[in-house]
Structures are given as C-alpha cells and as structure tokens.
CSV table of C-alpha atoms and ligand atoms in Angstrom, one decimal:
chain,number,residue,atom,x,y,z
A,1,VAL,CA,-141.2,-22.6,76.0
A,2,ARG,CA,-139.3,-21.1,73.2
A,3,HIS,CA,-136.2,-19.1,73.6
A,4,GLN,CA,-136.0,-16.5,70.9
A,5,LEU,CA,-132.7,-15.8,69.2
A,6,GLN,CA,-131.9,-12.2,68.5
A,7,ARG,CA,-132.3,-12.8,64.7
A,8,ARG,CA,-133.6,-15.3,62.2
A,9,TRP,CA,-131.1,-17.5,60.4
A,10,VAL,CA,-131.3,-19.6,57.3
A,11,LEU,CA,-129.5,-22.8,56.6
A,12,TRP,CA,-128.5,-23.6,53.0
A,13,PHE,CA,-127.0,-26.7,51.5
A,14,LEU,CA,-125.0,-27.1,48.3
A,15,LYS,CA,-124.8,-30.4,46.7
A,16,ALA,CA,-121.9,-30.5,44.2
A,17,ASP,CA,-123.0,-31.2,40.6
A,18,ARG,CA,-120.7,-30.5,37.7
A,19,ASN,CA,-123.5,-30.4,35.2
A,20,ARG,CA,-125.2,-27.4,36.9
A,21,ASP,CA,-124.3,-23.8,37.6
A,22,TRP,CA,-123.0,-23.1,41.1
A,23,GLU,CA,-126.0,-21.1,42.1
A,24,ASP,CA,-128.4,-23.8,40.9
A,25,CYS,CA,-126.7,-26.3,43.3
A,26,LEU,CA,-127.5,-24.1,46.3
A,27,GLN,CA,-130.8,-24.7,48.2
A,28,GLN,CA,-132.4,-23.3,51.3
A,29,VAL,CA,-133.0,-25.9,53.9
A,30,ILE,CA,-134.9,-24.0,56.7
A,31,ALA,CA,-135.2,-20.7,58.6
A,32,PHE,CA,-135.3,-20.6,62.4
A,33,ASP,CA,-135.3,-18.1,65.2
A,34,SER,CA,-135.3,-20.1,68.4
A,35,VAL,CA,-132.8,-22.1,70.4
A,36,GLU,CA,-135.1,-25.1,70.3
A,37,ASP,CA,-135.5,-25.0,66.5
A,38,PHE,CA,-131.7,-24.6,66.2
A,39,TRP,CA,-131.2,-27.8,68.1
A,40,SER,CA,-133.8,-29.8,66.4
A,41,LEU,CA,-132.3,-28.8,63.0
A,42,PHE,CA,-128.8,-29.5,64.1
A,43,ASN,CA,-129.8,-32.9,65.5
A,44,ASN,CA,-131.5,-33.9,62.3
A,45,ILE,CA,-128.9,-32.9,59.6
A,46,ALA,CA,-125.8,-34.8,58.5
A,47,ALA,CA,-122.6,-33.9,60.4
A,48,PRO,CA,-120.0,-32.2,58.3
A,49,SER,CA,-117.6,-35.1,58.5
A,50,SER,CA,-120.3,-37.4,56.9
A,51,LEU,CA,-121.0,-35.2,53.9
A,52,ASN,CA,-119.8,-36.0,50.4
A,53,TRP,CA,-116.8,-34.2,48.9
A,54,GLY,CA,-117.9,-30.9,47.3
A,55,SER,CA,-120.8,-30.3,49.7
A,56,ASP,CA,-121.3,-27.0,51.6
A,57,TYR,CA,-123.4,-25.8,54.4
A,58,TYR,CA,-124.1,-22.1,54.8
A,59,LEU,CA,-125.8,-20.4,57.8
A,60,PHE,CA,-126.6,-16.8,57.0
A,61,LYS,CA,-128.8,-14.1,58.4
A,62,GLU,CA,-132.2,-14.1,56.8
A,63,GLY,CA,-132.2,-11.8,53.9
A,64,ILE,CA,-128.6,-12.3,52.9
A,65,ARG,CA,-127.9,-14.8,50.1
A,66,PRO,CA,-124.8,-16.8,50.8
A,67,MET,CA,-122.9,-15.5,47.8
A,68,TRP,CA,-120.4,-12.8,46.9
A,69,GLU,CA,-123.0,-11.1,44.7
A,70,ASP,CA,-125.4,-10.2,47.6
A,71,LYS,CA,-125.2,-6.6,48.5
A,72,GLN,CA,-124.3,-7.4,52.0
A,73,ASN,CA,-121.3,-9.5,50.8
A,74,VAL,CA,-120.2,-7.7,47.7
A,75,ASP,CA,-117.7,-5.4,49.7
A,76,GLY,CA,-117.0,-8.1,52.3
A,77,GLY,CA,-114.7,-10.9,53.0
A,78,ARG,CA,-114.1,-14.0,55.0
A,79,TRP,CA,-112.1,-15.4,57.9
A,80,LEU,CA,-110.9,-18.7,56.6
A,81,MET,CA,-109.6,-21.7,58.5
A,82,VAL,CA,-108.5,-24.7,56.6
A,83,VAL,CA,-108.9,-28.0,58.5
A,84,ASP,CA,-106.1,-30.4,57.6
A,85,LYS,CA,-107.3,-33.8,56.2
A,86,HIS,CA,-105.8,-35.6,59.2
A,87,LYS,CA,-107.7,-33.4,61.6
A,88,ARG,CA,-111.2,-33.6,60.1
A,89,LYS,CA,-112.3,-36.7,62.1
A,90,GLN,CA,-111.3,-35.2,65.4
A,91,PHE,CA,-112.1,-31.5,64.9
A,92,LEU,CA,-114.3,-30.6,62.0
A,93,ASP,CA,-117.7,-31.4,63.5
A,94,ASP,CA,-116.9,-29.6,66.8
A,95,TYR,CA,-115.5,-26.5,65.1
A,96,TRP,CA,-118.6,-26.2,63.0
A,97,LEU,CA,-121.0,-26.6,66.0
A,98,GLU,CA,-119.0,-24.1,68.1
A,99,LEU,CA,-119.1,-21.6,65.3
A,100,LEU,CA,-122.8,-22.0,64.8
A,101,MET,CA,-123.5,-21.6,68.5
A,102,ALA,CA,-121.3,-18.5,68.7
A,103,ILE,CA,-123.1,-16.8,65.8
A,104,VAL,CA,-126.7,-17.6,66.7
A,105,GLY,CA,-125.9,-17.0,70.4
A,106,GLU,CA,-124.6,-13.5,69.5
A,107,GLN,CA,-121.2,-14.2,71.0
A,108,PHE,CA,-119.6,-11.6,68.7
A,109,GLY,CA,-121.3,-8.8,70.8
A,110,ASP,CA,-121.4,-5.5,69.1
A,111,TYR,CA,-119.5,-6.9,66.1
A,112,GLY,CA,-122.5,-9.2,65.4
A,113,ASP,CA,-123.9,-6.6,63.0
A,114,HIS,CA,-120.8,-7.0,60.8
A,115,ILE,CA,-121.3,-10.8,60.4
A,116,CYS,CA,-123.2,-12.1,57.4
A,117,GLY,CA,-122.9,-15.9,57.9
A,118,ALA,CA,-120.8,-19.0,58.3
A,119,VAL,CA,-119.7,-21.4,55.6
A,120,LEU,CA,-118.5,-25.0,55.7
A,121,ASN,CA,-116.9,-26.5,52.5
A,122,VAL,CA,-116.2,-30.2,52.6
A,123,ARG,CA,-113.2,-30.7,50.3
A,124,ASN,CA,-110.7,-33.6,49.8
A,125,LYS,CA,-107.8,-31.1,49.7
A,126,GLY,CA,-108.8,-29.8,53.2
A,127,ASP,CA,-112.1,-28.8,54.6
A,128,LYS,CA,-112.8,-25.1,55.1
A,129,ILE,CA,-114.7,-23.2,57.8
A,130,SER,CA,-115.3,-19.5,57.2
A,131,LEU,CA,-117.0,-16.6,58.7
A,132,TRP,CA,-118.2,-13.9,56.2
A,133,THR,CA,-118.3,-10.3,57.3
A,134,HIS,CA,-119.8,-7.5,55.3
A,135,ASP,CA,-117.0,-4.8,55.1
A,136,ALA,CA,-113.6,-6.0,54.2
A,137,SER,CA,-112.1,-2.6,54.6
A,138,GLN,CA,-112.7,-2.5,58.4
A,139,ASP,CA,-109.5,-4.0,59.6
A,140,SER,CA,-109.9,-3.4,63.3
A,141,VAL,CA,-113.4,-4.8,63.4
A,142,ASN,CA,-112.5,-7.8,61.3
A,143,SER,CA,-109.4,-8.4,63.5
A,144,GLN,CA,-111.5,-8.5,66.6
A,145,ILE,CA,-114.0,-10.8,64.9
A,146,GLY,CA,-111.1,-13.1,63.8
A,147,LYS,CA,-109.9,-13.4,67.4
A,148,ILE,CA,-113.4,-14.3,68.6
A,149,PHE,CA,-113.8,-16.8,65.7
A,150,LYS,CA,-110.6,-18.6,66.7
A,151,ALA,CA,-111.4,-18.5,70.4
A,152,LYS,CA,-115.0,-19.7,70.2
A,153,MET,CA,-113.9,-22.8,68.2
A,154,ASN,CA,-111.0,-23.5,70.5
A,155,VAL,CA,-108.6,-23.4,67.6
A,156,PRO,CA,-105.0,-24.1,68.8
A,157,ASP,CA,-102.9,-20.9,68.9
A,158,GLU,CA,-100.4,-22.1,66.3
A,159,GLU,CA,-103.1,-22.6,63.6
A,160,ILE,CA,-103.2,-19.7,61.1
A,161,ILE,CA,-106.4,-18.1,60.0
A,162,LYS,CA,-106.6,-15.6,57.1
A,163,TYR,CA,-109.0,-12.9,56.1
A,164,GLU,CA,-109.6,-12.8,52.4
A,165,VAL,CA,-111.5,-10.1,50.4
A,166,HIS,CA,-114.4,-11.6,48.3
A,167,LYS,CA,-113.5,-9.4,45.4
A,168,ASP,CA,-110.0,-10.9,45.3
A,169,ALA,CA,-111.4,-14.4,45.5
A,170,SER,CA,-114.1,-13.9,42.9
A,171,LYS,CA,-111.6,-12.4,40.4
A,172,ARG,CA,-108.9,-15.0,41.1
A,173,ALA,CA,-107.4,-17.0,38.3
A,174,SER,CA,-105.9,-19.5,40.7
A,175,SER,CA,-107.0,-20.5,44.2
A,176,ILE,CA,-104.3,-18.4,45.8
A,177,VAL,CA,-105.7,-15.2,47.4
A,178,LYS,CA,-103.4,-12.8,49.2
A,179,PRO,CA,-104.9,-12.4,52.6
A,180,ARG,CA,-105.7,-8.9,53.9
A,181,ILE,CA,-105.2,-9.9,57.6
A,182,THR,CA,-103.6,-13.0,59.1
A,183,ILE,CA,-103.8,-14.2,62.7
A,184,GLN,CA,-101.2,-16.6,64.1
A,185,GLY,CA,-101.0,-17.2,67.8
A,186,GLU,CA,-101.5,-13.8,69.5
A,187,SER,CA,-100.3,-11.8,66.5
A,188,ILE,CA,-102.2,-10.0,63.9
A,189,VAL,CA,-100.3,-9.4,60.6
B,1,M7G,P1,-115.6,-22.7,46.6
B,1,M7G,O1,-116.7,-23.7,46.7
B,1,M7G,O2,-115.7,-21.5,47.5
B,1,M7G,O3,-114.2,-23.3,46.9
B,1,M7G,O4,-115.5,-22.1,45.1
B,1,M7G,P2,-113.4,-24.6,46.3
B,1,M7G,O5,-112.6,-23.9,45.2
B,1,M7G,O6,-112.6,-25.1,47.4
B,1,M7G,O7,-114.4,-25.6,45.7
B,1,M7G,C1,-115.6,-23.0,44.0
B,1,M7G,C2,-116.3,-22.3,42.8
B,1,M7G,O8,-117.7,-22.1,43.2
B,1,M7G,C3,-115.8,-20.9,42.5
B,1,M7G,O9,-114.7,-20.8,41.7
B,1,M7G,C4,-117.1,-20.3,41.8
B,1,M7G,O10,-117.1,-20.8,40.5
B,1,M7G,C5,-118.2,-20.9,42.6
B,1,M7G,N1,-118.6,-20.0,43.7
B,1,M7G,C6,-118.3,-20.1,45.0
B,1,M7G,N2,-118.8,-19.1,45.7
B,1,M7G,C7,-118.7,-18.9,47.1
B,1,M7G,C8,-119.5,-18.3,44.8
B,1,M7G,C9,-120.3,-17.1,44.9
B,1,M7G,O11,-120.5,-16.5,46.0
B,1,M7G,N3,-120.8,-16.7,43.8
B,1,M7G,C10,-120.6,-17.3,42.6
B,1,M7G,N4,-121.2,-16.8,41.5
B,1,M7G,N5,-119.9,-18.4,42.4
B,1,M7G,C11,-119.4,-18.9,43.6
C-alpha cells in the first residue's frame, strides 16, 4: 500500500567544492510522492550531523530549483534558524526531520502553497535550517508560517528566528542581512 503525498518533492544535495561554481556543486538526489518513499529515502541518507562542513540538503517542491534565481524564489525569502554549535549533536537531526515531516505532511495547511522548500546548511560557524517561501512581501502569511515552523520543530520559545528577503541576501556584501520579520517567544517584530 502506498500513501500518496499531496505533492511531489525533490531532494537535492550540495557537496562543497571551492574549485567549482556553486550551481555545479548542487545535484538532484531523488523525487518522491509517497510516505513510504519518503521514509526509505530518509532512512538511507546521511544524517545532517554526520555530513561534512559545507554540505547542504534541499527539499523542494518538484519544479522549483533550490536557488534564489528560480521564478518561485526570486521575490521570496526564508525563515532562518541558526543552530548553535553546542546544540547540533542534540537537536540538529531532530529539527531537520520534524521540518521535513511537516512540509511533506502539509502541516502548514492553506499556507502550504506559499512554501517552496526547506534547506539545511552544515556549517562550522553554526548550522542553518531554513524554510523558503515564495513571496517575501506577504508579512502576515510569512509570520504565520514562521510560527508553525518553530512549533513543528519544537524550538524553545527563547530561540530567535528571522525572516530574510532573498534579494537582500543575494546582493549582500557581508553575511549580515537585516531581517524583515523576527519571532522571539510569542512576539513578532
Ligand atoms: P550559503 O551556502 O547560503 O551560506 O551561501 P554560507 O554563507 O553560510 O555558506 C554561500 C554562497 O553560496 C553565497 O554567497 C553564494 O555565492 C552561493 N549561493 C547560495 N545560494 C543559496 C545561492 C543561490 O540561490 N544562487 C546562487 N547563484 N548562489 C548561491
């Protein structure tokens, strides 16, 4: 018996390589559209905490390339949570699994149409988990998505998550992007 998901998803992997362009380091792993295929994939790939520095996973809706330039992302942005180095062992793998289950299981309800995909960046300076949405100007939609993002991963209230506009990130000279929305505890700023 196969339990169909509402949509088809594609997993991508990026293996860091300084000698190649960013886009050339990105490769599609597999597409799936059933609960069973999600689990067999998940059970067969390396856990986030065991990947090399610089690696990324991307889980995106089929038809959306996991990059700022895709037409579904070009006016979008991302909810970003940075996972402190000291918390990666305990939390990173669980956060990532909870987020994947929430998106393929359509836990964002009517906001699901606004979601493009989820990203994991394994970085020595702090791993990043993010959720990309396709219209960065829709503050109320994105705020609701941010609340669900935090709740589904069971992120402690005091952790701060920030919504960044892709156009700000892609134009940046430094790695500092002024967030458009911030959630800390119950408050949206
Ligand atoms: P990152 O991997 O998102 O974060 O971006 P990091 O700074 O923690 O490693 C690193 C670099 O990868 C960026 O400065 C870009 O050169 C490239 N890059 C990342 N993304 C998500 C994109 C993208 O969507 N499109 C393009 N063209 N380059 C990207």
